[in-house]
Coordinates of C-alpha atoms and ligand atoms in Angstrom, one line a residue:
M1 CA -3.1 -14.7 1.4
D2 CA -2.1 -15.7 -1.9
K3 CA 0.5 -13.0 -2.3
Q4 CA 1.7 -14.2 -5.7
K5 CA -1.7 -14.3 -7.4
L6 CA -2.3 -10.6 -5.9
M7 CA 0.8 -9.2 -7.3
E8 CA 0.1 -10.8 -10.7
A9 CA -3.1 -9.7 -10.8
A10 CA -1.7 -6.0 -10.3
L11 CA 0.8 -6.4 -13.1
E12 CA -1.8 -7.9 -15.5
A13 CA -4.2 -4.9 -14.7
R14 CA -1.6 -2.5 -15.9
N15 CA -2.4 -3.7 -19.4
H16 CA -6.0 -2.0 -19.2
A17 CA -4.4 1.4 -18.3
Y18 CA -5.7 4.2 -20.5
T19 CA -2.8 6.8 -20.4
P20 CA -2.3 8.4 -23.6
Y21 CA -0.7 11.7 -22.0
S22 CA 1.6 10.5 -19.2
H23 CA 2.4 6.8 -20.7
F24 CA 2.5 5.8 -17.1
Q25 CA 0.7 2.7 -16.7
V26 CA -0.6 1.4 -13.2
G27 CA -2.4 -1.5 -12.1
A28 CA -3.9 -2.6 -8.8
A29 CA -5.1 -5.5 -7.5
L30 CA -7.5 -5.3 -4.4
L31 CA -8.0 -8.3 -2.1
T32 CA -10.9 -8.5 -0.1
K33 CA -10.9 -10.3 3.6
A34 CA -13.3 -12.9 1.7
G35 CA -10.6 -13.5 -0.8
R36 CA -11.9 -11.9 -3.9
I37 CA -9.8 -9.8 -6.0
Y38 CA -10.9 -6.4 -7.8
Q39 CA -8.5 -5.1 -10.4
G40 CA -8.1 -1.6 -11.6
C41 CA -6.0 0.8 -13.9
N42 CA -5.6 4.6 -14.2
I43 CA -7.8 6.1 -16.5
E44 CA -6.6 9.4 -18.0
N45 CA -8.5 12.2 -19.5
A46 CA -7.8 15.2 -21.9
A47 CA -8.5 17.4 -19.1
Y48 CA -6.2 15.9 -16.9
T49 CA -7.9 16.3 -13.5
P50 CA -10.9 14.0 -14.2
T51 CA -7.9 11.2 -14.2
V52 CA -8.6 8.3 -12.0
C53 CA -5.8 6.2 -10.3
A54 CA -5.6 2.3 -10.7
E55 CA -6.2 2.0 -6.7
R56 CA -9.3 4.1 -6.5
N57 CA -10.5 2.6 -9.6
A58 CA -10.3 -0.8 -7.8
F59 CA -11.7 0.3 -4.6
F60 CA -14.7 1.9 -6.6
K61 CA -15.3 -1.0 -8.4
A62 CA -15.5 -3.2 -5.1
L63 CA -17.6 -0.7 -3.3
Y64 CA -20.1 -0.5 -5.8
E65 CA -20.5 -4.3 -5.6
G66 CA -21.0 -4.0 -1.8
E67 CA -17.6 -5.0 -0.4
R68 CA -16.5 -3.2 2.6
A69 CA -13.7 -5.5 4.3
F70 CA -10.5 -5.3 2.7
A71 CA -7.2 -7.0 3.4
A72 CA -4.5 -5.5 0.8
I73 CA -3.7 -4.1 -2.2
A74 CA -1.1 -4.7 -4.7
V75 CA 0.1 -1.7 -7.1
A76 CA 2.4 -1.8 -10.0
G77 CA 3.2 1.1 -11.9
G78 CA 5.8 2.6 -14.3
P79 CA 6.1 3.9 -17.8
E80 CA 5.0 1.8 -20.6
G81 CA 6.9 -1.7 -20.6
E82 CA 8.6 -3.4 -17.5
C83 CA 8.2 -2.0 -13.8
R84 CA 11.6 -1.0 -13.1
D85 CA 10.6 1.1 -9.9
Y86 CA 7.9 1.0 -7.3
A87 CA 4.9 3.1 -7.7
P88 CA 3.6 4.2 -4.4
P89 CA 0.1 5.3 -4.1
C90 CA -0.7 8.9 -4.1
G91 CA -2.0 10.9 -1.0
V92 CA -5.5 10.9 -2.6
C93 CA -5.6 7.1 -2.9
R94 CA -4.0 6.6 0.7
Q95 CA -7.0 8.8 2.0
V96 CA -9.5 6.7 0.3
M97 CA -8.1 3.7 1.6
M98 CA -8.3 5.2 5.1
E99 CA -11.9 5.5 4.5
F100 CA -12.2 1.8 4.4
C101 CA -9.5 0.1 6.0
D102 CA -7.9 -0.3 9.2
P103 CA -4.4 1.4 8.9
R104 CA -2.7 -0.9 11.1
T105 CA -3.8 -4.1 9.2
F106 CA -4.2 -3.3 5.8
R107 CA -1.1 -4.2 3.7
I108 CA 0.1 -2.3 0.6
F109 CA 2.2 -4.2 -1.6
L110 CA 4.2 -2.2 -4.3
V111 CA 5.3 -4.5 -7.0
K112 CA 8.1 -4.8 -9.7
S113 CA 7.4 -8.5 -10.3
P114 CA 5.5 -11.4 -8.7
D115 CA 8.8 -12.0 -6.6
E116 CA 10.2 -8.5 -6.2
Y117 CA 7.9 -6.5 -4.0
R118 CA 7.8 -4.4 -0.9
E119 CA 5.2 -4.5 1.9
Y120 CA 3.7 -1.9 4.2
T121 CA 0.9 -1.0 6.3
L122 CA -1.4 1.7 5.5
E123 CA -0.5 3.6 8.8
E124 CA 3.3 3.3 7.5
L125 CA 2.4 5.2 4.3
L126 CA -0.2 7.5 5.9
P127 CA 0.8 8.3 9.4
M128 CA -1.9 9.8 11.8
G129 CA -4.3 9.6 9.2
F130 CA -7.9 11.2 9.4
G131 CA -10.4 8.8 9.1
P132 CA -14.1 7.9 10.0
G133 CA -13.0 7.4 13.4
N134 CA -12.0 11.1 14.1
L135 CA -15.6 11.9 13.2
K136 CA -16.8 9.2 15.9
E137 CA -14.6 11.0 18.6
R138 CA -16.3 14.2 17.8
E139 CA -19.8 12.9 18.2
K140 CA -19.0 11.3 21.6
Q141 CA -17.9 14.6 22.6
T142 CA -20.8 16.4 21.9
Ligands
THU1 N1 -1.3 7.1 -10.9 C1 -2.1 6.1 -10.3 O1 -2.8 5.3 -11.2 N2 -1.7 5.6 -9.0 C2 -1.1 6.6 -8.3 O2 -1.2 6.5 -7.0 C3 -0.2 7.7 -8.5 C4 -0.5 8.0 -10.0 C5 -1.3 7.5 -12.3 C6 -2.3 8.8 -12.4 C7 -1.8 9.2 -13.6 O3 -2.5 8.4 -14.7 C8 -0.1 8.5 -13.9 O4 -0.5 7.7 -12.8 C9 0.8 9.8 -13.7 O5 0.5 10.5 -12.5

């Protein structure tokens, strides 16, 4: 995995953010198991709730293209300008990851700069998450 390239792609994606309300720009770079990167940014809305996060934007772009196997996502976020703090994915984005990724192996990188980042598994950020496997268990019982 070219981590450096993934971090840079997340930082670059921030430049595409549409954030006239929060001025909090988030960029995400989603890496498929085959090595392709899909970028996403947050896109806000005057009605607020239709806002989409950078992570989900990247996932939905990739899913539309038929991708189903994901290795990692890098996320860079902060007020306009440099990323001074880490921006962890919101709960809704973690749940979307849970739908398509193995929580034990899927990596989440929180990025400040290409060489300043933290690395987690999805399981660490969403312990005991509810996913497709839970429904399969139910089907087995009935
Ligand atoms: N945001 C993301 O893009 N990803 C997250 O996981 C957290 C929040 C965006 C949504 C909104 O545009 C802005 O950050 C402030 O909440």
